[in-house]
Short mmCIF file of C-alpha atoms (C1' of nucleotides) in Angstrom, two decimals:
data_model
loop_
_atom_site.label_atom_id
_atom_site.label_comp_id
_atom_site.label_asym_id
_atom_site.label_seq_id
_atom_site.Cartn_x
_atom_site.Cartn_y
_atom_site.Cartn_z
CA UNK A 236 -120.61 136.67 -55.56
CA UNK A 237 -116.87 137.56 -53.23
CA UNK A 238 -118.21 140.37 -51.25
CA UNK A 239 -116.76 144.12 -51.45
CA UNK A 240 -117.20 146.13 -48.36
CA UNK A 241 -116.22 149.71 -47.56
CA UNK A 242 -114.56 151.91 -44.43
CA UNK A 243 -115.83 155.03 -45.79
CA UNK A 244 -114.24 158.06 -42.76
CA UNK A 245 -114.83 160.92 -43.26
CA UNK A 246 -111.55 163.38 -43.08
CA UNK A 247 -111.27 165.71 -39.49
CA UNK A 248 -108.32 165.46 -38.71
CA UNK A 249 -107.88 162.31 -36.69
CA UNK A 250 -109.49 158.47 -36.79
CA UNK A 251 -112.11 157.85 -34.30
CA UNK A 252 -110.98 154.88 -32.02
CA UNK A 253 -114.79 153.54 -32.97
CA UNK A 254 -113.47 154.14 -36.46
CA UNK A 255 -111.15 152.25 -36.59
CA UNK A 256 -112.22 149.75 -35.00
CA UNK A 257 -115.36 149.51 -38.16
CA UNK A 258 -112.34 149.08 -40.38
CA UNK A 259 -111.37 146.36 -38.95
CA UNK A 260 -114.11 145.06 -38.70
CA UNK A 261 -114.66 145.80 -42.67
CA UNK A 262 -111.54 144.22 -43.38
CA UNK A 263 -112.05 141.12 -41.00
CA UNK A 264 -114.49 140.34 -43.23
CA UNK A 265 -113.29 140.94 -46.55
CA UNK A 266 -110.25 138.90 -46.03
CA UNK A 267 -112.55 136.50 -44.39
CA UNK A 268 -114.40 136.06 -47.57
CA UNK A 269 -112.19 136.62 -50.18
CA UNK A 270 -114.17 139.52 -50.75
CA UNK A 271 -112.94 143.31 -51.71
CA UNK A 272 -112.63 145.97 -48.55
CA UNK A 273 -112.80 149.68 -50.93
CA UNK A 274 -111.56 152.73 -48.98
CA UNK A 275 -114.31 155.69 -49.72
CA UNK A 276 -113.04 159.19 -48.19
CA UNK A 277 -116.70 161.74 -47.94
CA UNK A 278 -114.69 164.69 -48.90
CA UNK A 279 -118.12 166.85 -49.52
CA UNK A 280 -116.76 169.60 -46.68
CA UNK A 281 -115.08 171.38 -48.03
CA UNK A 282 -113.76 174.31 -45.80
CA UNK A 283 -112.83 171.05 -42.80
CA UNK A 284 -110.65 168.53 -44.34
CA UNK A 285 -107.07 168.06 -45.32
CA UNK A 286 -104.81 166.51 -47.39
CA UNK A 287 -103.08 166.42 -43.63
CA UNK A 288 -106.84 165.11 -42.28
CA UNK A 289 -106.87 162.21 -44.30
CA UNK A 290 -103.51 161.53 -44.04
CA UNK A 291 -104.08 160.63 -40.81
CA UNK A 292 -106.36 157.94 -41.55
CA UNK A 293 -104.44 156.41 -43.95
CA UNK A 294 -101.61 156.58 -41.47
CA UNK A 295 -103.61 154.42 -39.10
CA UNK A 296 -105.23 151.95 -41.78
CA UNK A 297 -101.13 151.22 -42.63
CA UNK A 298 -100.37 150.92 -38.73
CA UNK A 299 -103.04 148.89 -37.78
CA UNK A 300 -102.06 146.42 -40.76
CA UNK A 301 -105.83 146.65 -43.02
CA UNK A 302 -104.45 146.57 -46.57
CA UNK A 303 -107.88 148.01 -48.56
CA UNK A 304 -107.39 147.22 -52.71
CA UNK A 305 -109.32 150.02 -54.00
CA UNK A 306 -109.26 153.46 -53.33
CA UNK A 307 -106.23 156.79 -52.62
CA UNK A 308 -102.77 155.46 -52.38
CA UNK A 309 -101.93 159.21 -51.29
CA UNK A 310 -103.96 161.70 -48.97
CA UNK A 311 -104.22 163.68 -52.55
CA UNK A 312 -107.61 163.87 -53.74
CA UNK A 313 -106.35 164.39 -57.22
CA UNK A 314 -104.40 161.29 -56.63
CA UNK A 315 -103.75 158.14 -58.37
CA UNK A 316 -106.43 155.49 -56.67
CA UNK A 317 -105.97 151.50 -57.09
CA UNK A 318 -109.89 150.03 -58.23
CA UNK A 319 -111.90 151.45 -61.16
CA UNK A 320 -114.97 152.38 -59.25
CA UNK A 321 -113.10 155.61 -58.92
CA UNK A 322 -112.64 158.27 -57.87
CA UNK A 323 -112.64 157.34 -53.77
CA UNK A 324 -112.95 160.61 -52.96
CA UNK A 325 -116.62 162.64 -52.94
CA UNK A 326 -114.52 165.60 -53.79
CA UNK A 327 -114.47 164.64 -57.26
CA UNK A 328 -117.71 162.30 -57.94
CA UNK A 329 -119.59 165.31 -58.01
CA UNK A 330 -120.94 164.50 -62.02
CA UNK A 331 -122.70 160.99 -60.02
CA UNK A 332 -124.35 162.67 -57.43
CA UNK A 333 -125.63 165.43 -60.14
CA UNK A 334 -126.36 163.03 -61.89
CA UNK A 335 -128.50 160.36 -60.02
CA UNK A 336 -130.22 164.01 -59.02
CA UNK A 337 -131.37 164.57 -61.98
CA UNK A 338 -133.04 160.91 -62.48
CA UNK A 339 -134.89 161.34 -59.11
CA UNK A 340 -136.06 164.68 -60.66
CA UNK A 341 -137.55 163.53 -63.43
CA UNK A 342 -139.43 160.43 -62.32
CA UNK A 343 -140.90 162.82 -59.32
CA UNK A 344 -139.00 161.04 -57.14
CA UNK A 345 -137.25 164.48 -55.47
CA UNK A 346 -138.39 167.63 -55.56
CA UNK A 347 -137.57 171.35 -55.16
CA UNK A 348 -138.50 173.16 -52.02
CA UNK A 349 -136.79 176.61 -50.93
CA UNK A 350 -133.70 175.93 -53.93
CA UNK A 351 -133.12 172.95 -52.02
CA UNK A 352 -134.21 169.38 -53.07
CA UNK A 353 -135.99 167.02 -51.30
CA UNK A 354 -136.91 163.51 -50.88
CA UNK A 355 -140.04 161.79 -51.66
CA UNK A 356 -139.84 159.36 -48.15
CA UNK A 357 -142.18 156.89 -48.26
CA UNK A 358 -144.71 157.13 -45.85
CA UNK A 359 -144.34 153.21 -44.32
CA UNK A 360 -142.60 151.59 -41.46
CA UNK A 361 -139.44 149.64 -43.53
CA UNK A 362 -138.07 146.91 -42.37
CA UNK A 363 -134.11 147.18 -42.17
CA UNK A 364 -132.60 143.38 -42.01
CA UNK A 365 -129.87 143.53 -40.39
CA UNK A 366 -127.22 141.04 -39.91
CA UNK A 367 -125.40 141.90 -36.30
CA UNK A 368 -129.39 143.02 -35.06
CA UNK A 369 -132.07 141.05 -36.78
CA UNK A 370 -134.83 142.36 -39.06
CA UNK A 371 -135.81 146.30 -37.07
CA UNK A 372 -138.68 148.10 -37.86
CA UNK A 373 -138.26 151.68 -38.30
CA UNK A 374 -141.40 153.72 -38.09
CA UNK A 375 -141.31 158.18 -39.18
CA UNK A 376 -140.70 159.19 -35.48
CA UNK A 377 -143.97 161.85 -34.62
CA UNK A 378 -141.90 164.63 -36.03
CA UNK A 379 -140.83 162.91 -39.35
CA UNK A 380 -144.56 162.63 -39.97
CA UNK A 381 -144.83 166.07 -39.56
CA UNK A 382 -142.89 165.83 -42.86
CA UNK A 383 -141.08 162.65 -43.76
CA UNK A 384 -139.63 163.78 -46.60
CA UNK A 385 -135.99 165.13 -46.43
CA UNK A 386 -132.99 167.05 -48.92
CA UNK A 387 -130.95 165.20 -50.84
CA UNK A 388 -129.10 168.61 -51.55
CA UNK A 389 -128.96 171.76 -49.77
CA UNK A 390 -129.39 175.08 -51.20
CA UNK A 391 -126.25 175.70 -52.08
CA UNK A 392 -125.91 173.05 -54.30
CA UNK A 393 -124.07 170.74 -51.84
CA UNK A 394 -125.69 167.04 -51.63
CA UNK A 395 -126.53 165.72 -48.22
CA UNK A 396 -124.01 162.31 -46.24
CA UNK A 397 -127.11 160.52 -46.61
CA UNK A 398 -127.13 160.81 -50.30
CA UNK A 399 -124.42 160.99 -51.64
CA UNK A 400 -123.26 157.75 -49.26
CA UNK A 401 -126.57 155.63 -50.92
CA UNK A 402 -125.44 156.99 -54.52
CA UNK A 403 -121.41 156.18 -53.89
CA UNK A 404 -122.96 152.66 -52.09
CA UNK A 405 -124.55 151.45 -55.51
CA UNK A 406 -122.42 152.72 -58.27
CA UNK A 407 -119.17 151.42 -56.53
CA UNK A 408 -121.09 148.16 -56.00
CA UNK A 409 -121.08 147.61 -52.40
CA UNK A 410 -122.43 144.14 -51.33
CA UNK A 411 -121.73 144.64 -47.16
CA UNK A 412 -122.84 147.91 -45.71
CA UNK A 413 -120.78 147.32 -42.42
CA UNK A 414 -120.87 149.98 -39.83
CA UNK A 415 -121.07 151.98 -36.44
CA UNK A 416 -124.87 151.19 -34.54
CA UNK A 417 -125.94 155.29 -34.64
CA UNK A 418 -126.39 154.09 -38.63
CA UNK A 419 -128.82 151.94 -37.94
CA UNK A 420 -132.03 154.60 -37.59
CA UNK A 421 -130.68 156.71 -40.64
CA UNK A 422 -131.03 153.51 -42.38
CA UNK A 423 -134.54 153.14 -43.21
CA UNK A 424 -133.93 156.58 -45.49
CA UNK A 425 -131.12 154.88 -47.34
CA UNK A 426 -133.40 151.42 -47.86
CA UNK A 427 -135.91 153.88 -49.07
CA UNK A 428 -133.56 155.47 -51.33
CA UNK A 429 -131.45 152.83 -53.13
CA UNK A 430 -135.46 151.81 -54.37
CA UNK A 431 -136.15 154.91 -55.68
CA UNK A 432 -133.29 154.24 -57.48
CA UNK A 433 -134.88 150.54 -58.69
CA UNK A 434 -131.38 148.61 -56.94
CA UNK A 435 -132.36 146.36 -54.56
CA UNK A 436 -129.98 147.63 -50.89
CA UNK A 437 -126.69 145.94 -49.89
CA UNK A 438 -126.66 143.55 -46.54
CA UNK A 439 -126.08 145.50 -43.51
CA UNK A 440 -124.41 144.75 -40.23
CA UNK A 441 -124.46 147.51 -37.75
CA UNK A 442 -121.96 146.84 -34.89
CA UNK A 443 -122.17 148.34 -31.91
CA UNK A 444 -120.72 151.43 -30.07
CA UNK A 445 -116.99 152.30 -27.91
CA UNK A 446 -118.02 154.01 -25.29
CA UNK A 447 -115.73 155.73 -22.04
CA UNK A 448 -114.92 153.33 -18.96
CA UNK A 449 -117.94 155.29 -17.83
CA UNK A 450 -120.67 154.62 -20.49
CA UNK A 451 -120.92 158.25 -21.65
CA UNK A 452 -119.53 158.34 -25.45
CA UNK A 453 -116.44 158.89 -26.45
CA UNK A 454 -116.02 162.05 -28.29
CA UNK A 455 -113.81 164.04 -29.41
CA UNK A 456 -111.75 165.03 -26.56
CA UNK A 457 -111.35 161.77 -24.13
CA UNK A 458 -108.24 161.02 -24.36
CA UNK A 459 -107.77 158.03 -25.55
CA UNK A 460 -110.80 158.45 -28.33
CA UNK A 461 -108.94 159.06 -31.37
CA UNK A 462 -105.42 156.30 -32.88
CA UNK A 463 -103.25 159.05 -33.26
CA UNK A 464 -103.04 158.83 -29.53
CA UNK A 465 -102.47 154.97 -29.25
CA UNK A 466 -99.94 155.48 -31.79
CA UNK A 467 -98.09 158.67 -29.59
CA UNK A 468 -98.25 156.60 -26.11
CA UNK A 469 -95.76 153.91 -27.47
CA UNK A 470 -98.35 150.18 -28.81
CA UNK A 471 -98.45 147.40 -30.82
CA UNK A 472 -100.43 147.99 -33.54
CA UNK A 473 -101.23 143.85 -32.78
CA UNK A 474 -101.91 144.50 -29.75
CA UNK A 475 -104.16 147.43 -30.47
CA UNK A 476 -105.59 145.62 -33.10
CA UNK A 477 -106.39 142.65 -31.44
CA UNK A 478 -107.79 145.06 -28.22
CA UNK A 479 -110.46 145.71 -30.40
CA UNK A 480 -111.32 142.82 -32.13
CA UNK A 481 -111.94 141.67 -28.33
CA UNK A 482 -114.86 144.77 -28.24
CA UNK A 483 -118.27 143.59 -29.89
CA UNK A 484 -116.76 139.85 -31.11
CA UNK A 485 -115.75 136.72 -29.10
CA UNK A 486 -113.14 133.48 -30.77
CA UNK A 487 -115.89 131.52 -28.13
CA UNK A 488 -113.28 129.40 -26.62
CA UNK A 489 -111.69 131.59 -23.22
CA UNK A 490 -109.13 132.36 -26.05
CA UNK A 491 -108.09 136.63 -25.89
CA UNK A 492 -104.19 136.82 -26.79
CA UNK A 493 -104.98 135.73 -31.09
CA UNK A 494 -103.52 136.83 -34.29
CA UNK A 495 -105.39 139.13 -36.76
CA UNK A 496 -104.26 136.23 -39.17
CA UNK A 497 -106.61 133.91 -36.67
CA UNK A 498 -108.72 136.33 -35.70
CA UNK A 499 -109.56 136.04 -40.10
CA UNK A 500 -110.11 132.78 -39.64
CA UNK A 501 -113.34 132.82 -37.30
CA UNK A 502 -114.72 136.41 -37.63
CA UNK A 503 -117.85 136.81 -39.37
CA UNK A 504 -120.92 139.12 -39.46
CA UNK A 505 -123.01 136.56 -36.95
CA UNK A 506 -121.58 136.39 -34.60
CA UNK A 507 -120.47 140.13 -33.94
CA UNK A 508 -122.05 141.31 -29.95
CA UNK A 509 -125.31 142.85 -29.97
CA UNK A 510 -124.83 146.07 -26.82
CA UNK A 511 -121.61 148.48 -26.84
CA UNK A 512 -119.19 147.94 -25.09
CA UNK A 513 -116.47 150.65 -22.17
CA UNK A 514 -113.05 150.16 -23.21
CA UNK A 515 -110.85 149.00 -20.42
CA UNK A 516 -106.79 150.67 -21.12
CA UNK A 517 -106.58 147.55 -18.06
CA UNK A 518 -107.12 144.94 -20.89
CA UNK A 519 -105.14 146.51 -23.56
CA UNK A 520 -103.23 147.57 -21.40
CA UNK A 521 -102.14 143.60 -20.93
CA UNK A 522 -102.20 142.87 -24.04
CA UNK A 523 -99.40 145.37 -25.29
CA UNK A 524 -97.39 143.56 -22.57
CA UNK A 525 -97.85 140.32 -23.71
CA UNK A 526 -97.04 141.72 -26.72
CA UNK A 527 -94.60 143.90 -25.93
CA UNK A 528 -91.99 140.68 -24.41
CA UNK A 529 -92.21 138.43 -27.40
CA UNK A 530 -91.09 140.76 -29.15
CA UNK A 531 -88.11 140.03 -31.81
CA UNK A 532 -84.59 141.72 -30.75
CA UNK A 533 -84.15 144.28 -33.57
CA UNK A 534 -87.91 145.76 -33.15
CA UNK A 535 -87.84 146.05 -29.96
CA UNK A 536 -84.11 148.00 -30.50
CA UNK A 537 -85.79 150.28 -32.78
CA UNK A 538 -88.98 151.43 -30.97
CA UNK A 539 -87.42 151.97 -28.53
CA UNK A 540 -84.48 153.95 -30.25
CA UNK A 541 -87.05 155.91 -31.42
CA UNK A 542 -89.12 156.42 -28.08
CA UNK A 543 -85.42 157.71 -26.47
CA UNK A 544 -85.18 160.29 -29.78
CA UNK A 545 -89.22 161.51 -29.35
CA UNK A 546 -87.39 162.44 -25.85
CA UNK A 547 -84.46 164.29 -27.00
CA UNK A 548 -82.46 161.63 -26.32
CA UNK A 549 -80.05 160.50 -29.49
CA UNK A 550 -78.83 156.83 -29.05
CA UNK A 551 -77.67 156.24 -32.04
CA UNK A 552 -74.50 158.35 -30.82
CA UNK A 553 -73.18 156.68 -28.43
CA UNK A 554 -72.09 153.09 -28.85
CA UNK A 555 -74.35 150.30 -30.48
CA UNK A 556 -72.99 146.92 -27.89
CA UNK A 557 -73.69 149.76 -24.88
CA UNK A 558 -77.63 151.07 -26.04
CA UNK A 559 -78.20 147.51 -27.10
CA UNK A 560 -76.95 146.43 -23.43
CA UNK A 561 -78.80 148.95 -21.97
CA UNK A 562 -82.11 148.10 -23.53
CA UNK A 563 -81.86 144.52 -23.75
CA UNK A 564 -82.04 144.49 -19.84
CA UNK A 565 -85.39 146.71 -20.30
CA UNK A 566 -87.01 143.31 -22.09
CA UNK A 567 -89.62 142.36 -19.84
CA UNK A 568 -89.94 144.25 -17.77
CA UNK A 569 -92.28 147.44 -19.29
CA UNK A 570 -95.51 148.02 -21.67
CA UNK A 571 -96.09 150.75 -23.81
CA UNK A 572 -92.44 152.14 -25.08
CA UNK A 573 -93.22 156.00 -23.61
CA UNK A 574 -92.76 154.63 -20.45
CA UNK A 575 -89.63 153.90 -21.27
CA UNK A 576 -87.36 157.24 -21.50
CA UNK A 577 -88.31 156.79 -17.86
CA UNK A 578 -87.78 154.42 -17.27
CA UNK A 579 -84.30 153.66 -18.40
CA UNK A 580 -83.21 156.99 -18.87
CA UNK A 581 -79.65 156.73 -16.49
CA UNK A 582 -77.57 154.75 -18.22
CA UNK A 583 -78.04 157.72 -20.67
CA UNK A 584 -77.37 160.45 -18.93
CA UNK A 585 -74.15 161.06 -16.03
CA UNK A 586 -76.91 163.97 -14.27
CA UNK A 587 -79.22 162.08 -11.99
CA UNK A 588 -82.06 162.60 -10.50
CA UNK A 589 -82.41 161.62 -6.86
CA UNK A 590 -86.88 160.36 -5.65
CA UNK A 591 -87.68 161.80 -3.00
CA UNK A 592 -88.65 159.56 -0.56
CA UNK A 593 -86.35 157.87 -1.59
CA UNK A 594 -83.04 159.98 -0.21
CA UNK A 595 -85.13 160.37 2.71
CA UNK A 596 -85.78 156.94 3.59
CA UNK A 597 -82.08 155.11 2.19
CA UNK A 598 -79.67 157.38 1.94
CA UNK A 599 -79.48 158.21 5.60
CA UNK A 600 -76.39 158.57 7.63
CA UNK A 601 -75.92 154.90 9.25
CA UNK A 602 -76.03 154.29 5.02
CA UNK A 603 -72.93 155.70 4.03
CA UNK A 604 -70.21 153.65 5.55
CA UNK A 605 -72.48 151.09 3.97
CA UNK A 606 -72.33 152.45 0.67
CA UNK A 607 -68.00 153.49 1.04
CA UNK A 608 -67.66 149.41 1.72
CA UNK A 609 -70.03 148.48 -1.48
CA UNK A 610 -67.88 151.38 -3.40
CA UNK A 611 -64.76 149.51 -2.52
CA UNK A 612 -65.95 145.98 -3.10
CA UNK A 613 -67.18 146.55 -5.96
CA UNK A 614 -63.35 148.33 -6.99
CA UNK A 615 -62.17 145.63 -6.66
CA UNK A 616 -64.06 143.01 -7.32
CA UNK A 617 -62.36 140.78 -9.85
CA UNK A 618 -64.40 140.84 -12.92
CA UNK A 619 -67.02 144.32 -13.03
CA UNK A 620 -70.25 141.22 -14.19
CA UNK A 621 -73.31 141.31 -12.68
CA UNK A 622 -72.24 137.48 -11.26
CA UNK A 623 -69.20 139.18 -8.89
CA UNK A 624 -71.39 142.07 -8.62
CA UNK A 625 -73.43 140.62 -6.63
CA UNK A 626 -70.90 138.40 -4.57
CA UNK A 627 -69.49 141.33 -3.21
CA UNK A 628 -73.23 143.34 -2.35
CA UNK A 629 -73.94 139.63 -0.76
CA UNK A 630 -69.94 139.49 0.67
CA UNK A 631 -70.41 142.83 2.03
CA UNK A 632 -73.53 142.84 3.49
CA UNK A 633 -72.46 139.77 5.47
CA UNK A 634 -69.84 141.16 6.07
CA UNK A 635 -71.46 144.19 7.94
CA UNK A 636 -74.36 141.65 8.64
CA UNK A 637 -77.38 143.09 7.73
CA UNK A 638 -79.39 142.34 4.87
CA UNK A 639 -78.80 142.58 1.01
CA UNK A 640 -81.22 144.99 1.02
CA UNK A 641 -79.46 147.42 2.99
CA UNK A 642 -77.54 148.13 0.65
CA UNK A 643 -79.43 146.98 -1.98
CA UNK A 644 -82.23 150.12 -2.01
CA UNK A 645 -79.71 152.74 -1.35
CA UNK A 646 -76.76 151.50 -4.73
CA UNK A 647 -80.12 151.20 -6.66
CA UNK A 648 -80.98 155.24 -5.63
CA UNK A 649 -77.27 156.72 -6.07
CA UNK A 650 -76.43 154.54 -9.40
CA UNK A 651 -79.97 154.86 -10.87
CA UNK A 652 -82.49 157.77 -8.37
CA UNK A 653 -85.40 155.44 -9.06
CA UNK A 654 -86.77 152.66 -6.30
CA UNK A 655 -86.94 150.59 -9.32
CA UNK A 656 -86.10 149.77 -12.64
CA UNK A 657 -84.42 147.47 -13.95
CA UNK A 658 -81.85 143.49 -12.59
CA UNK A 659 -79.68 146.28 -9.55
CA UNK A 660 -76.90 143.53 -11.12
CA UNK A 661 -77.29 143.86 -14.50
CA UNK A 662 -77.07 147.09 -14.28
CA UNK A 663 -74.15 147.08 -13.94
CA UNK A 664 -72.44 145.66 -15.10
CA UNK A 665 -74.42 147.68 -18.52
CA UNK A 666 -72.91 150.56 -16.71
CA UNK A 667 -69.58 150.01 -15.89
CA UNK A 668 -66.72 150.55 -12.55
CA UNK A 669 -65.82 153.71 -14.31
CA UNK A 670 -70.02 155.16 -14.29
CA UNK A 671 -70.63 153.50 -10.95
CA UNK A 672 -67.42 154.31 -8.78
CA UNK A 673 -68.30 157.58 -10.11
CA UNK A 674 -72.28 158.08 -9.61
CA UNK A 675 -71.96 156.18 -6.09
CA UNK A 676 -69.03 158.57 -5.09
CA UNK A 677 -71.31 162.25 -6.12
CA UNK A 678 -74.09 160.26 -3.78
CA UNK A 679 -71.78 159.33 -0.90
CA UNK A 680 -70.54 163.30 -1.28
CA UNK A 681 -74.77 164.29 -0.17
CA UNK A 682 -75.55 162.26 2.37
"C1'" G B 284 -141.36 164.26 -27.32
"C1'" A B 285 -141.17 160.11 -30.43
"C1'" C B 286 -138.88 155.97 -32.48
"C1'" C B 287 -134.32 152.07 -32.12
"C1'" C B 288 -130.84 148.85 -29.75
"C1'" U B 289 -129.24 147.22 -26.18
"C1'" A B 290 -128.72 144.28 -20.31
"C1'" U B 291 -124.34 137.63 -17.42
"C1'" G B 292 -118.42 139.90 -11.49
"C1'" G B 293 -116.02 147.23 -11.53
"C1'" U B 294 -114.15 145.95 -17.11
"C1'" C B 295 -114.52 142.79 -22.00
"C1'" U B 296 -117.20 137.74 -22.20
"C1'" A B 297 -118.25 132.10 -22.73
"C1'" G B 298 -123.66 129.79 -22.19
"C1'" C B 299 -127.99 129.08 -26.31
"C1'" G B 300 -134.61 125.37 -20.60
"C1'" G B 301 -131.82 122.01 -16.25
"C1'" U B 302 -124.99 124.06 -15.65
"C1'" U B 303 -121.37 123.84 -7.65
"C1'" A B 304 -122.98 130.53 -13.67
"C1'" G B 305 -117.28 128.83 -17.55
"C1'" G B 306 -112.15 132.49 -19.11
"C1'" A B 307 -109.82 137.11 -19.26
"C1'" C B 308 -108.32 141.85 -16.94
"C1'" A B 309 -107.99 144.34 -12.60
"C1'" C B 310 -108.58 143.66 -7.40
"C1'" C B 311 -106.58 140.83 -2.55
"C1'" U B 312 -103.73 137.45 -0.18
"C1'" C B 313 -99.33 133.83 -0.34
"C1'" C B 314 -94.94 132.07 -3.38
"C1'" C B 315 -90.62 133.12 -6.43
"C1'" U B 316 -87.52 137.68 -6.48
"C1'" U B 317 -84.36 141.14 -1.17
"C1'" U B 318 -86.36 146.53 -6.70
"C1'" C B 319 -89.90 146.33 -10.38
"C1'" A B 320 -92.29 142.87 -13.31
"C1'" C B 321 -92.65 138.49 -15.13
"C1'" G B 322 -94.00 133.07 -13.28
"C1'" G B 323 -96.95 130.34 -10.19
"C1'" A B 324 -100.42 129.07 -6.18
"C1'" G B 325 -105.28 130.26 -3.86
"C1'" G B 326 -109.37 134.18 -2.96
"C1'" U B 327 -113.05 138.41 -3.97
"C1'" A B 328 -117.51 139.78 -6.87
"C1'" G B 329 -122.04 138.39 -11.28
"C1'" C B 330 -126.87 136.49 -14.61
"C1'" C B 331 -131.45 144.80 -13.83
"C1'" C B 332 -136.29 144.13 -11.99
"C1'" G B 333 -141.46 142.28 -12.25
"C1'" G B 334 -144.95 139.85 -14.06
"C1'" G B 335 -146.01 135.31 -17.25
"C1'" U B 336 -145.19 130.57 -20.32
"C1'" U B 337 -142.30 125.29 -18.20
"C1'" C B 338 -141.79 120.24 -13.82
"C1'" G B 339 -137.72 123.62 -14.81
"C1'" A B 340 -136.21 129.56 -16.11
"C1'" U B 341 -129.74 133.68 -17.05
"C1'" U B 342 -131.78 131.10 -20.96
"C1'" C B 343 -137.79 131.79 -24.53
"C1'" C B 344 -142.89 136.07 -23.74
"C1'" C B 345 -144.36 140.72 -22.19
"C1'" G B 346 -143.79 145.65 -18.54
"C1'" G B 347 -140.74 148.53 -15.87
"C1'" U B 348 -136.20 150.24 -15.48
"C1'" A B 349 -130.97 151.52 -16.13
"C1'" G B 350 -128.28 152.63 -20.72
"C1'" G B 351 -127.25 153.99 -26.23
"C1'" G B 352 -128.05 155.83 -30.64
"C1'" U B 353 -131.98 158.50 -34.32
"C1'" C B 354 -135.51 162.28 -36.08
"C1'" G B 355 -130.43 167.98 -39.42
"C1'" C B 356 -129.34 172.43 -45.85
"C1'" C B 357 -123.07 167.65 -39.80
"C1'" A B 358 -121.30 163.01 -40.79
#
RNA sequence: GACCCUAUGGUCUAGCGGUUAGGACACCUCCCUUUCACGGAGGUAGCCCGGGUUCGAUUCCCGGUAGGGUCGCCA
């Protein structure tokens, strides 16, 4: 029988990076085994849930490239879904829970208590056979020994998470539950419930948690905890996917950069690591740089244009060849698209803001005649292309008896306002004679 | 407080009784380039502690310690 796995997030308005990895691991297992991935929305908390919150999850998964075989097609709980085991929103499954409670009640496995309905929990220790951790024996804690029974349905009629989760997994035919290790202890409750329904529980695989760099738990307010954050910062989904795979799983042959297709081939449950991992932003950034560098030109332009648009710079109004030429000088230089507007903004504005420290260093009186000479050399260069400009600059330096760097730095500052950026000669070529001479002139006036 | 999981450089990891403990990120040095990146060549840095078992433990067992998790009419 082919495995049926599920990702069952609660729509809280954001998708936790750990949740994203749980989704990824479920997806990988489904694709590796040829099984089915079910997406189920656990929206029992009507007050807190909203369509927008569901949309965050759907968009996040789609961005990562994780498709599901069964589940919602839109964020609307009553909207279209695919799959024949629906509904896939818990808010639409009330009758199921009702029916299941009555079954337990009628068999004396649950009882009413102060308006709530409680489950008669086993007193004996329960063994959780976990595919990642191994057999885990979970006895009752001292507090549980005082009252081992737990609430299935609140006094207001709302069923609790542990109950609906198990009922849905049972009715949706889930064979493998792959989820965060924070659920490991409570799995005893789930197993007991499955047995109460006379069904063998699914196989469990509890994956380690993702922690902050300092080892603390990644909570909602931690920057970097939300997947949306990476989307907004201009990360590439393939970089995020790749990095997430490396957290708690390893291809084992010293491979670091690998595609999802390669991971699908190698991925399996027993190889999942048992210990938590700290999130290393620097390593993600490195992978991001790797993928960014090999981006197809069209996609690079598209993402770059989008990044500028987000900063209020509409490059669509400009000559497309100019924009492409400008962006080409940035390829391989930036890592995330979010840094692009600051990196190459000088191409699309005539208001150059000079780096204050660099001005003190490079816009000094002795550089004024040098910059004037350079301006003249550029003005009379046989052609305004990178090669000619480089030759002109070096020739000028030679005449002045200075190193090329003496001219390079003030020139870059005058034209871009910055101390670093794309190749100087190439950016001069892209900017064109008119802009370059005007900017040097303007800088000269301020020295 | 009870119970559960975990433990290789700063970080992610390979290792599954005998290895000069391997790789990657980060960091440092040098080369390339008179910007910044990229690339190339080196370098610093690790088996949590204590007992066993064994001819021999990073590896197996026990105990500590540390980190994480759970014990809700939250999910």
